[in-house]
């Protein structure tokens, strides 16, 4: 068997990539020096994979920003507003980041990951080949003696992820000749990998027909061996896909719910084809149990001959950190981890027939973690065995609404914010100093209290109805809770790319999650002690904590979500016991966790709803539960959102009010809802008329008594002045709308 890799992390062991990019953008690095640094990094990654022993080393997977942008750019699919510019490096970055005259292209999540790609815009473009990028990178690798495997994003996935094309079929057909040319110039490459992850989603018959026609042509363009690569789930049309005119099919045998193997066993595999078997988890950080992986390979060799198998990770290693070498976690945990480099070593071991000693080492490491006290928290285990079948509030929403209105006496169209206020350089600097031990605990706490006080006074002055403490004590909404709950660990250097040069360091949920001590009570109570108006307690929800972490893989994700929910429930109770009357549980990541195939949505959403309710339904009828989500295209999950049974939800909608209004025309939503009335992602202060228009639109489809007025999302990335200015205008707009409504009602 040969070993193969699908893609290697770009960022470098010490995030050299990020630093080079940011220096270049800031003008501190000349273009030639920048290109040189990037080339060195790229070649270093190739050499590293060669040293580890990978046979098929990917080239062209490296990117200066995003691989979807790379593909679109190379085919000249450039947003109209940038089309006048020369196709230079500058234009490439302008598309991704915007410039003085044109806004950046939209970015969105890459399938069900936390990686964001730049959405290609087709309006009127006629694609043309700007550069054979894979060829250039193939030649570059050849200079250091590496005959790599060029990697390209396939035409069907590229079009499906784009917007602004008129006809899907015509768009793909326009690309095919360009791909043909790229492939024909790559004749020297033995293998070429074409990624079509879209095959793991629900393609229609017509779409599949288009794909089939495209690959029939691409086949004829080259004698290289074509690998049609899929990942992130099982392929939907197994029987048809394996018949496509390519040499190898790449399948994910980790995140496929066992379906790919089942299809193989049931329908067989074409004799003449290679199977690229993704058996090592490319999306998670745990060491593989080599014995069980060998077992999978044994099953496969019953169907596909040994010499037609390629062993590889289940997906590009873009989604995992570079190496555990840099970490110094406690031994049991450290030994049970495998990042990109270690995963590739596992791939090589499996391909070359791991000896029993290596297998032994992996199973000992995993057994030690399984036996560790962290994974065997007695109280958590017991609670998990006694999970309630039903998790309902005491009374239905309509009754709670009356009780809550009597308690709070809020005006029509109450105003509030999403939770965070500006995390100024000063706030971040104080926190860093405190973390390093340079600032005494008491001084730091006093500083946080002073910030809270300042902003409570500010909110009163602005005239908001429901206040927040401002989240000054939090760096990140998941990390903050992870550091305070049992079962989490944090790496030193476990970065992964999120978008552009921005990297995130997801926590490791490695043990049973348990509540240790109150996490938010101190700050919330202090804020509440300063005012009579209600202050919302502010928590991150179980699904968001789950989706933004690396999660243990020895139990179902649902169980981990419920463990988190049980811990959060204790926090909810603690807040309520201390007199906090409104509690917001944010779930911005709920939607991105949706499975690739519709047929799996219901069970995912049911689990998410259960976990959310497990955390929140313990409260009294008079306590108001809020939630917040960061997306507007929620039409298809509106029922699940209603099922959360939160009394109030705020959602991000200011950029797409039109679409949202449609959602309410076709669905009835009865609970409190705040449709973000202005966009906080830009430093621009909103105009009164804009906010008024957004309020008026909401009033067309929702009952005035349902509507809350709030910005789109948390304000932590904004400056102080623009925040205050924006909120003042928002409150003014709300008051005017309120007066008009009251006049009508009387
Ligand atoms: N409460 C959080 C904040 O305001 C919510 C952030 C988010 O939705 N991503 O920052
Ligand atoms: Zn948000």
XYZ file of C-alpha atoms and ligand atoms in Angstrom:
757
model
C 0.000 0.000 0.000
C 1.108 3.521 -0.658
C 0.688 6.403 1.743
C -0.863 9.670 0.699
C -1.796 13.048 2.122
C -4.644 15.319 1.028
C -3.410 18.651 2.291
C -1.000 19.970 4.893
C -1.574 22.870 7.356
C -0.364 26.148 5.890
C 0.309 28.035 9.038
C 3.666 26.588 10.075
C 4.808 25.275 13.457
C 5.024 28.778 14.898
C 2.395 30.430 12.730
C 5.173 31.812 10.494
C 2.597 31.996 7.730
C 0.294 34.287 9.678
C 3.138 36.526 10.729
C 4.486 36.843 7.186
C 1.039 37.695 5.852
C 0.385 40.311 8.476
C 3.787 41.920 8.016
C 3.204 42.028 4.295
C -0.257 43.567 4.678
C 1.095 46.127 7.104
C 3.770 47.124 4.573
C 6.593 45.835 6.758
C 7.624 43.150 4.304
C 8.434 43.654 0.626
C 6.620 41.516 -1.890
C 9.733 39.631 -2.989
C 10.742 38.923 0.609
C 7.196 37.845 1.376
C 7.098 35.476 -1.603
C 10.468 34.084 -0.590
C 9.368 33.430 2.991
C 6.225 31.730 1.754
C 8.193 29.587 -0.663
C 10.544 28.464 2.073
C 7.634 27.522 4.258
C 5.983 25.636 1.419
C 9.129 23.692 0.611
C 9.756 23.018 4.271
C 6.311 21.424 4.491
C 7.017 19.258 1.472
C 10.357 18.093 2.852
C 8.782 17.333 6.173
C 6.177 15.103 4.566
C 8.893 13.414 2.558
C 10.929 12.737 5.700
C 7.892 11.263 7.424
C 7.692 8.896 4.478
C 4.549 9.954 2.615
C 4.533 8.603 -0.945
C 1.963 10.930 -2.502
C 2.783 14.416 -1.283
C 0.197 17.089 -2.147
C 1.315 20.228 -3.972
C -0.919 23.218 -4.630
C -2.757 22.787 -1.335
C -0.709 25.611 0.157
C -2.448 28.973 -0.074
C -1.828 32.622 0.754
C -5.373 32.895 2.029
C -7.876 30.275 0.962
C -7.937 27.395 -1.512
C -11.385 28.266 -2.884
C -10.167 31.769 -3.637
C -7.071 30.242 -5.269
C -9.215 28.171 -7.590
C -11.606 31.020 -8.426
C -8.723 33.424 -8.997
C -6.832 31.069 -11.245
C -9.918 30.738 -13.444
C -10.566 34.469 -13.451
C -13.767 34.242 -11.412
C -13.283 37.607 -9.804
C -16.048 39.818 -8.352
C -17.024 42.469 -10.856
C -15.861 45.287 -8.633
C -12.281 43.953 -8.823
C -12.333 42.875 -12.453
C -10.716 46.096 -13.683
C -7.638 45.474 -11.581
C -4.666 43.559 -12.847
C -4.698 39.925 -11.663
C -1.917 40.514 -9.163
C -1.184 39.443 -5.623
C -2.657 42.744 -4.475
C -5.951 42.039 -6.216
C -6.004 38.557 -4.752
C -5.806 40.019 -1.238
C -8.203 42.848 -2.096
C -10.871 40.306 -2.985
C -10.347 38.588 0.339
C -10.020 41.689 2.488
C -11.590 44.577 0.600
C -9.870 47.869 -0.205
C -10.710 51.570 -0.020
C -13.145 51.441 -2.864
C -14.578 47.920 -2.864
C -15.896 45.646 -0.156
C -14.380 42.209 0.325
C -16.050 39.134 -1.108
C -18.364 37.299 1.267
C -16.884 34.518 3.313
C -18.658 31.507 4.681
C -18.028 28.207 6.420
C -16.400 25.390 4.487
C -18.916 22.549 4.839
C -19.350 21.652 8.505
C -15.972 23.007 9.621
C -14.957 26.228 11.310
C -12.778 27.127 8.285
C -14.140 29.972 6.157
C -13.728 30.223 2.423
C -14.166 33.189 0.121
C -17.362 32.822 -1.882
C -16.626 33.117 -5.636
C -18.873 35.605 -7.436
C -19.854 34.851 -10.995
C -22.001 37.787 -12.073
C -21.304 38.000 -15.773
C -17.758 36.657 -15.632
C -16.506 34.490 -18.422
C -13.917 32.264 -16.774
C -10.480 32.148 -18.340
C -7.268 30.517 -17.271
C -5.116 33.143 -15.597
C -2.405 30.772 -14.506
C -1.796 27.047 -14.208
C -1.108 27.305 -10.523
C -0.815 23.574 -9.774
C 1.743 23.299 -12.558
C 3.865 26.094 -11.124
C 3.818 24.468 -7.702
C 4.502 21.042 -9.172
C 7.578 22.421 -10.935
C 8.703 24.160 -7.773
C 8.526 20.912 -5.797
C 10.375 19.089 -8.559
C 13.335 21.410 -8.068
C 13.868 19.906 -4.651
C 13.382 16.414 -6.001
C 9.781 15.934 -4.928
C 7.379 14.682 -7.561
C 4.223 15.810 -5.871
C 0.563 15.116 -6.346
C -1.122 18.282 -7.640
C -4.335 19.087 -5.761
C -7.204 20.988 -7.347
C -10.641 21.929 -6.177
C -13.022 20.230 -8.613
C -15.270 22.198 -10.968
C -18.559 21.000 -9.513
C -17.717 21.842 -5.920
C -16.264 25.160 -7.060
C -19.489 26.155 -8.789
C -21.741 24.826 -6.033
C -19.900 26.966 -3.494
C -20.149 30.069 -5.677
C -22.882 32.610 -6.064
C -24.149 34.774 -8.883
C -24.139 32.223 -11.708
C -27.229 31.880 -13.817
C -27.093 28.250 -14.743
C -25.195 25.649 -12.781
C -24.753 23.522 -15.867
C -23.387 26.319 -17.991
C -21.032 27.456 -15.254
C -19.508 23.986 -14.939
C -19.327 23.661 -18.707
C -17.493 26.948 -18.927
C -14.884 25.655 -16.511
C -14.320 22.236 -18.020
C -12.094 23.354 -20.939
C -9.946 25.296 -18.478
C -9.563 22.263 -16.262
C -8.753 20.224 -19.347
C -5.927 22.569 -20.139
C -4.617 22.535 -16.577
C -4.664 18.748 -16.535
C -3.089 18.343 -19.934
C -0.171 20.529 -18.897
C 0.302 18.387 -15.809
C 1.022 15.243 -17.844
C 4.187 14.586 -15.911
C 2.388 14.157 -12.611
C 1.681 10.510 -11.885
C -1.275 11.315 -9.648
C -3.612 14.279 -9.583
C -6.129 14.817 -6.800
C -9.371 16.573 -7.641
C -11.459 17.444 -4.601
C -15.212 17.102 -4.909
C -16.440 17.141 -1.303
C -19.808 18.167 -2.698
C -20.322 14.451 -3.408
C -20.952 13.992 0.309
C -23.992 16.292 0.102
C -27.329 15.775 -1.636
C -26.726 16.416 -5.338
C -29.774 16.327 -7.611
C -29.948 14.000 -10.604
C -29.362 16.894 -12.982
C -26.360 18.063 -11.019
C -24.875 14.612 -10.979
C -25.411 14.376 -14.713
C -23.403 17.571 -15.140
C -20.643 16.152 -12.949
C -20.590 12.959 -14.957
C -20.278 14.824 -18.230
C -17.506 17.003 -16.815
C -15.399 14.067 -15.653
C -15.913 12.239 -18.902
C -14.169 15.157 -20.576
C -11.489 15.585 -17.925
C -10.617 11.922 -18.249
C -9.645 12.446 -21.856
C -7.470 15.435 -21.063
C -4.772 13.516 -19.259
C -3.017 10.225 -18.789
C -2.173 11.022 -15.189
C -4.053 9.014 -12.623
C -7.000 11.052 -11.387
C -8.088 10.717 -7.775
C -11.617 11.933 -7.222
C -11.399 12.972 -3.597
C -14.338 13.273 -1.180
C -14.448 13.917 2.554
C -16.451 14.963 5.633
C -19.129 12.310 5.171
C -20.071 9.269 3.121
C -20.746 9.771 -0.564
C -24.402 9.897 -1.391
C -24.423 8.083 -4.730
C -21.910 5.364 -4.139
C -22.821 3.146 -7.073
C -22.676 5.976 -9.566
C -19.616 7.685 -8.136
C -17.408 4.601 -8.259
C -18.249 4.229 -11.935
C -17.050 7.708 -12.829
C -14.176 7.752 -15.347
C -11.339 8.366 -12.902
C -8.560 6.122 -11.582
C -9.109 6.409 -7.876
C -11.900 7.306 -5.506
C -10.993 8.951 -2.226
C -13.368 8.151 0.611
C -13.621 9.241 4.221
C -13.765 6.209 6.519
C -13.884 8.234 9.732
C -16.712 10.748 9.434
C -18.914 8.587 7.224
C -21.031 6.969 9.985
C -19.748 3.640 8.685
C -21.676 4.110 5.452
C -18.765 4.124 2.997
C -17.491 0.764 4.216
C -20.995 -0.605 4.124
C -21.480 0.527 0.530
C -18.178 -1.037 -0.433
C -19.168 -4.321 1.142
C -22.601 -4.230 -0.355
C -21.852 -3.073 -3.880
C -18.179 -3.923 -4.296
C -15.565 -1.732 -5.920
C -14.497 -1.618 -9.581
C -11.538 -3.872 -10.210
C -9.511 -1.425 -12.229
C -9.719 1.410 -9.696
C -7.644 2.480 -6.730
C -9.255 3.245 -3.401
C -7.775 6.159 -1.459
C -8.805 5.212 2.041
C -9.099 8.031 4.569
C -8.711 6.025 7.740
C -6.835 8.483 9.967
C -9.054 11.229 11.373
C -8.123 14.473 9.613
C -10.505 16.564 11.691
C -9.606 15.647 15.218
C -6.509 15.556 17.381
C -6.524 12.111 18.932
C -3.968 9.449 18.343
C -5.338 6.589 16.263
C -5.882 3.148 17.661
C -3.702 1.468 15.050
C -5.135 -1.933 15.749
C -8.659 -0.871 14.878
C -7.377 1.043 11.849
C -5.603 -2.074 10.667
C -8.831 -3.891 11.083
C -10.564 -1.388 8.786
C -7.818 -1.850 6.218
C -8.191 -5.620 6.460
C -11.878 -5.256 5.676
C -10.977 -3.119 2.701
C -8.401 -5.558 1.366
C -11.147 -8.133 1.142
C -12.677 -5.928 -1.524
C -9.767 -3.989 -3.025
C -6.383 -5.630 -3.635
C -3.528 -4.431 -1.464
C -1.640 -2.723 -4.241
C -4.695 -0.700 -5.181
C -5.083 0.840 -1.747
C -3.768 4.243 -0.748
C -3.729 4.976 2.966
C -4.404 8.588 3.933
C -6.065 10.953 6.398
C -9.835 11.348 6.099
C -9.529 15.000 5.024
C -6.942 17.694 4.483
C -4.905 18.241 7.650
C -5.752 21.922 7.350
C -8.194 21.357 10.189
C -5.674 20.162 12.787
C -2.626 21.824 14.373
C 0.872 21.076 13.078
C 2.645 19.041 15.724
C 2.319 17.913 19.331
C 6.069 18.240 19.698
C 5.674 21.796 20.940
C 3.167 20.879 23.654
C 3.858 20.138 27.276
C 0.613 18.727 28.551
C 0.440 16.102 31.234
C 1.739 12.784 29.938
C -1.501 10.846 29.657
C -3.062 13.507 27.495
C 0.036 14.390 25.519
C 0.647 10.757 24.605
C -2.879 10.389 23.325
C -2.634 13.269 20.868
C -1.701 13.315 17.195
C -1.617 16.517 15.140
C -0.758 16.745 11.436
C 2.822 15.420 11.565
C 1.947 12.613 13.932
C -1.064 11.674 11.837
C 1.090 11.391 8.752
C 3.430 9.121 10.675
C 0.419 6.953 11.501
C -0.541 6.865 7.835
C 2.950 5.684 6.939
C 2.905 3.049 9.682
C -0.366 1.655 8.404
C 0.707 1.702 4.767
C 3.964 -0.082 5.473
C 2.387 -2.617 7.819
C 2.821 -1.417 11.384
C 4.806 -3.761 13.571
C 3.319 -5.026 16.795
C 5.485 -2.752 18.916
C 4.048 0.381 17.281
C 0.540 -0.942 17.637
C 1.195 -1.679 21.265
C 2.437 1.864 21.919
C -0.701 3.382 20.463
C -3.068 1.179 22.364
C -1.250 1.695 25.667
C -1.477 5.462 25.218
C -5.187 5.310 24.489
C -5.894 2.895 27.312
C -4.114 5.175 29.759
C -6.299 8.089 28.728
C -9.434 5.953 28.902
C -8.532 4.868 32.432
C -7.615 8.352 33.633
C -9.702 9.922 36.405
C -10.549 12.771 34.014
C -12.511 10.364 31.846
C -14.210 8.665 34.751
C -15.929 11.355 36.745
C -18.337 9.432 38.913
C -20.905 12.152 39.509
C -21.042 12.984 35.809
C -21.440 9.337 34.872
C -24.290 8.990 37.299
C -26.019 12.135 36.100
C -25.659 10.962 32.511
C -27.405 7.735 33.375
C -30.289 9.663 34.816
C -30.862 12.203 32.098
C -34.481 13.299 32.114
C -36.577 12.068 29.200
C -38.367 15.400 29.071
C -36.804 18.771 29.585
C -39.605 21.302 29.680
C -40.198 24.605 31.433
C -42.893 24.505 34.115
C -45.399 26.394 31.992
C -45.823 26.948 28.294
C -44.475 30.101 26.695
C -47.784 31.957 26.525
C -48.198 31.688 30.289
C -44.586 32.555 30.994
C -44.880 35.594 28.786
C -47.599 37.091 30.989
C -45.720 36.325 34.196
C -42.498 37.772 32.817
C -44.194 40.887 31.503
C -45.722 41.443 34.934
C -42.314 41.016 36.525
C -40.251 43.175 34.183
C -42.780 45.715 32.959
C -40.721 46.302 29.835
C -41.895 48.831 27.264
C -42.871 47.815 23.740
C -39.818 47.144 21.569
C -37.394 46.747 24.482
C -33.783 47.568 23.678
C -30.744 45.507 24.613
C -27.318 44.369 23.343
C -25.848 40.942 22.655
C -23.381 40.824 25.525
C -19.881 42.094 24.875
C -18.669 45.679 24.831
C -15.414 46.868 23.251
C -12.402 44.806 24.224
C -10.018 47.703 24.017
C -6.257 47.351 23.779
C -6.196 48.268 27.454
C -8.564 45.476 28.457
C -6.502 42.946 26.531
C -3.237 44.257 27.868
C -4.448 44.056 31.484
C -5.601 40.508 30.977
C -2.277 39.492 29.455
C -0.371 41.069 32.317
C -2.609 39.316 34.847
C -2.187 35.977 33.084
C 1.564 36.351 33.118
C 1.410 37.066 36.818
C 2.562 40.649 36.353
C -0.691 42.098 37.616
C -1.954 40.974 41.048
C -5.304 39.234 41.058
C -6.960 41.906 43.175
C -5.810 44.690 40.848
C -7.118 42.850 37.806
C -10.460 42.127 39.463
C -10.787 45.757 40.459
C -10.040 46.795 36.898
C -12.758 44.503 35.531
C -15.225 45.864 38.077
C -14.397 49.404 37.084
C -15.043 48.539 33.415
C -18.353 46.945 34.315
C -19.376 49.982 36.325
C -18.373 52.364 33.563
C -20.449 50.476 31.014
C -23.468 49.990 33.258
C -23.561 53.753 33.695
C -23.071 54.219 29.981
C -25.947 51.853 29.169
C -28.221 53.706 31.565
C -27.301 56.969 29.977
C -27.917 55.588 26.492
C -31.324 54.471 27.741
C -31.169 50.735 27.059
C -33.881 48.688 28.777
C -32.044 45.430 29.432
C -28.374 45.666 30.324
C -25.309 43.427 30.181
C -22.097 43.421 32.170
C -19.951 43.583 29.030
C -17.821 40.378 29.108
C -14.555 42.219 29.837
C -13.204 39.225 31.729
C -13.453 36.952 28.661
C -10.957 36.523 25.844
C -13.069 34.069 23.996
C -16.578 32.846 24.650
C -15.610 29.161 24.610
C -12.184 29.362 26.194
C -13.541 31.300 29.159
C -15.892 28.484 30.123
C -13.471 25.732 29.132
C -10.915 27.067 31.575
C -13.406 26.913 34.397
C -15.019 23.544 33.703
C -13.480 20.134 34.377
C -12.699 18.011 31.334
C -11.003 20.708 29.212
C -7.348 21.313 28.433
C -5.642 24.020 26.449
C -2.674 23.582 24.151
C 0.229 26.013 23.866
C 0.349 25.995 20.152
C -2.610 24.049 18.815
C -3.595 26.651 16.228
C -5.715 26.027 13.167
C -6.654 28.457 10.421
C -10.139 29.902 10.747
C -10.147 32.518 8.000
C -7.392 34.455 6.288
C -4.516 34.859 8.681
C -6.803 34.401 11.646
C -6.117 31.225 13.573
C -8.017 29.757 16.505
C -6.831 27.454 19.224
C -9.779 25.165 19.992
C -9.856 23.702 23.504
C -9.515 19.952 23.929
C -12.509 18.314 25.560
C -10.613 15.280 26.741
C -12.426 14.263 29.918
C -15.868 14.214 31.476
C -17.149 17.773 31.596
C -18.204 18.939 35.027
C -19.147 22.096 36.856
C -16.493 23.094 39.384
C -17.502 26.501 40.723
C -19.645 29.424 39.551
C -18.150 30.987 36.439
C -20.115 34.147 35.786
C -21.917 34.902 39.033
C -19.426 37.385 40.447
C -19.368 39.756 37.463
C -23.084 39.479 36.731
C -24.086 40.139 40.333
C -21.788 43.084 40.583
C -23.330 44.584 37.455
C -26.838 43.906 38.736
C -26.015 45.488 42.098
C -25.483 48.797 40.334
C -28.909 49.111 38.675
C -32.561 48.279 38.963
C -33.001 47.458 35.311
C -32.427 43.780 34.585
C -28.887 42.645 33.726
C -28.709 39.508 31.579
C -26.464 36.683 32.752
C -24.359 35.606 29.779
C -23.351 32.009 29.003
C -22.086 30.122 25.968
C -24.355 27.244 25.001
C -23.487 23.537 24.935
C -23.549 23.132 21.152
C -21.294 26.099 20.552
C -18.807 24.893 23.148
C -18.909 21.480 21.461
C -18.586 22.723 17.884
C -15.687 25.045 18.628
C -13.612 22.447 20.481
C -11.693 19.296 19.633
C -13.981 16.713 21.171
C -13.070 13.311 22.614
C -14.032 10.580 20.166
C -14.670 7.734 22.579
C -18.282 8.697 23.179
C -21.068 10.163 21.023
C -20.923 13.928 20.602
C -24.462 14.058 21.913
C -23.265 12.742 25.263
C -20.503 15.323 25.455
C -23.045 18.047 24.660
C -25.241 16.802 27.472
C -22.344 16.763 29.909
C -21.652 20.390 29.037
C -25.353 21.161 29.352
C -25.502 19.640 32.829
C -22.574 21.784 33.913
C -24.142 24.914 32.422
C -27.395 24.103 34.154
C -25.633 24.459 37.483
C -24.441 27.876 36.383
C -27.958 28.820 35.318
C -29.250 27.744 38.725
C -26.526 29.655 40.505
C -27.376 32.829 38.613
C -31.055 32.422 39.320
C -30.455 31.688 43.003
C -28.570 34.952 43.225
C -31.479 36.887 41.816
C -30.465 37.218 38.172
C -33.746 37.391 36.273
C -32.663 37.060 32.662
C -30.096 34.560 31.383
C -28.798 34.456 27.829
C -27.295 31.239 26.492
C -25.549 31.928 23.172
C -25.559 29.361 20.386
C -23.807 31.056 17.469
C -22.317 27.757 16.253
C -25.503 25.725 16.224
C -26.088 26.063 12.517
C -22.579 25.331 11.298
C -22.725 21.907 12.939
C -25.548 20.822 10.638
C -24.651 17.570 8.880
C -23.924 17.646 5.161
C -26.931 15.567 4.272
C -30.466 16.671 5.020
C -31.462 13.247 6.229
C -29.184 13.686 9.239
C -30.437 17.126 10.174
C -33.329 16.052 12.359
C -31.273 13.961 14.686
C -28.567 16.633 15.001
C -31.147 19.314 15.708
C -33.053 17.138 18.157
C -29.826 16.548 20.097
C -28.999 20.247 20.028
C -32.457 21.213 21.243
C -32.302 18.645 24.017
C -28.914 19.851 25.249
C -29.993 23.489 25.169
C -33.141 22.697 27.108
C -31.281 20.522 29.551
C -29.190 23.566 30.383
C -31.969 26.135 30.484
C -35.370 24.748 31.424
C -34.676 24.437 35.159
C -35.534 28.048 35.781
C -38.747 29.436 37.211
C -41.420 30.723 34.844
C -40.565 34.284 35.730
C -36.926 33.919 34.744
C -36.444 34.884 31.135
C -34.169 32.749 28.961
C -32.555 34.473 26.010
C -30.413 33.030 23.258
C -28.373 34.514 20.425
C -27.349 33.151 17.050
C -25.043 34.681 14.473
C -26.667 33.952 11.170
C -29.551 35.035 9.146
C -30.247 32.089 6.884
C -32.125 30.209 9.521
C -35.293 29.652 7.582
C -34.629 25.949 7.251
C -34.029 25.467 10.972
C -36.658 27.846 12.298
C -38.631 24.988 13.829
C -35.644 23.795 15.824
C -35.047 27.344 16.958
C -38.621 27.598 18.182
C -38.190 24.233 19.903
C -35.349 25.610 22.025
C -38.213 27.280 23.910
C -36.092 30.323 24.728
C -38.281 33.255 25.715
C -36.278 35.646 23.553
C -33.865 35.100 20.681
C -31.631 37.644 18.999
C -30.270 36.908 15.550
C -27.924 38.470 13.069
C -30.022 39.914 10.278
C -29.106 43.451 9.464
C -27.545 42.569 6.124
C -30.400 40.387 4.973
C -33.621 41.726 6.326
C -35.411 40.940 3.121
C -34.681 37.219 3.222
C -35.596 37.026 6.834
C -38.941 38.636 6.452
C -39.743 35.846 3.999
C -38.991 33.284 6.679
C -41.693 34.745 8.887
C -44.196 34.864 6.104
C -44.030 31.118 5.756
C -43.532 30.190 9.427
C -45.211 31.485 12.516
C -42.895 32.365 15.333
C -44.528 33.420 18.559
C -41.669 34.060 20.991
C -39.678 37.191 21.652
C -37.263 37.998 18.870
C -34.643 40.649 18.223
C -33.711 40.946 14.555
C -30.349 42.682 14.716
C -31.108 46.177 13.463
C -27.558 47.158 12.594
C -24.375 45.500 11.434
C -21.639 45.489 14.047
C -19.066 43.947 11.723
C -18.140 47.293 10.292
C -16.946 50.401 12.136
C -19.598 52.465 10.401
C -22.177 54.161 12.653
C -25.688 53.260 11.435
C -28.110 55.918 10.226
C -31.358 56.499 12.073
C -33.319 55.913 8.873
C -31.690 52.515 8.300
C -32.590 51.285 11.737
C -36.084 52.660 11.417
C -36.499 50.860 8.130
C -35.370 47.595 9.693
C -37.799 48.031 12.571
C -40.630 48.823 10.185
C -39.905 45.685 8.189
C -39.947 43.541 11.301
C -43.284 45.085 12.257
C -44.752 43.912 8.976
C -44.396 40.257 9.858
C -44.159 40.073 13.643
C -46.405 41.216 16.453
C -45.109 44.418 18.092
C -45.140 42.672 21.461
C -42.655 40.102 20.196
C -40.043 42.445 18.879
C -36.818 43.378 20.638
C -34.380 45.944 19.359
C -30.688 45.082 19.416
C -27.546 45.204 17.298
C -26.573 42.254 15.215
C -23.965 40.643 17.482
C -21.595 41.385 20.374
C -19.725 44.684 20.249
C -16.332 43.475 21.415
C -14.532 44.218 18.164
C -15.817 47.773 17.958
C -14.359 51.023 19.287
C -15.957 52.806 22.230
C -17.116 55.910 20.378
C -18.748 54.138 17.487
C -20.427 51.728 19.911
C -21.961 54.498 21.975
C -22.981 56.462 18.899
C -24.590 53.403 17.275
C -26.489 52.421 20.414
C -27.792 55.962 20.957
C -29.216 55.983 17.454
C -30.692 52.540 17.972
C -32.430 53.618 21.189
C -33.694 56.760 19.499
C -35.147 54.703 16.639
C -36.774 52.301 19.081
C -38.346 55.145 21.057
C -39.769 56.732 17.952
C -41.217 53.456 16.727
C -42.605 52.829 20.185
C -44.400 56.184 20.305
C -45.958 55.541 16.931
C -47.144 52.117 18.003
C -48.582 53.429 21.240
C -50.479 56.080 19.335
C -51.956 53.391 17.109
C -52.800 51.071 19.972
C -54.598 53.753 22.046
N -22.453 37.208 23.922
C -21.464 37.150 22.912
C -20.917 38.532 22.623
O -21.645 39.467 22.690
C -21.984 36.551 21.647
C -20.927 36.435 20.594
C -21.335 35.691 19.360
O -22.488 35.580 19.048
N -20.398 35.161 18.638
O -19.767 38.703 22.304
Zn -23.414 36.836 17.201
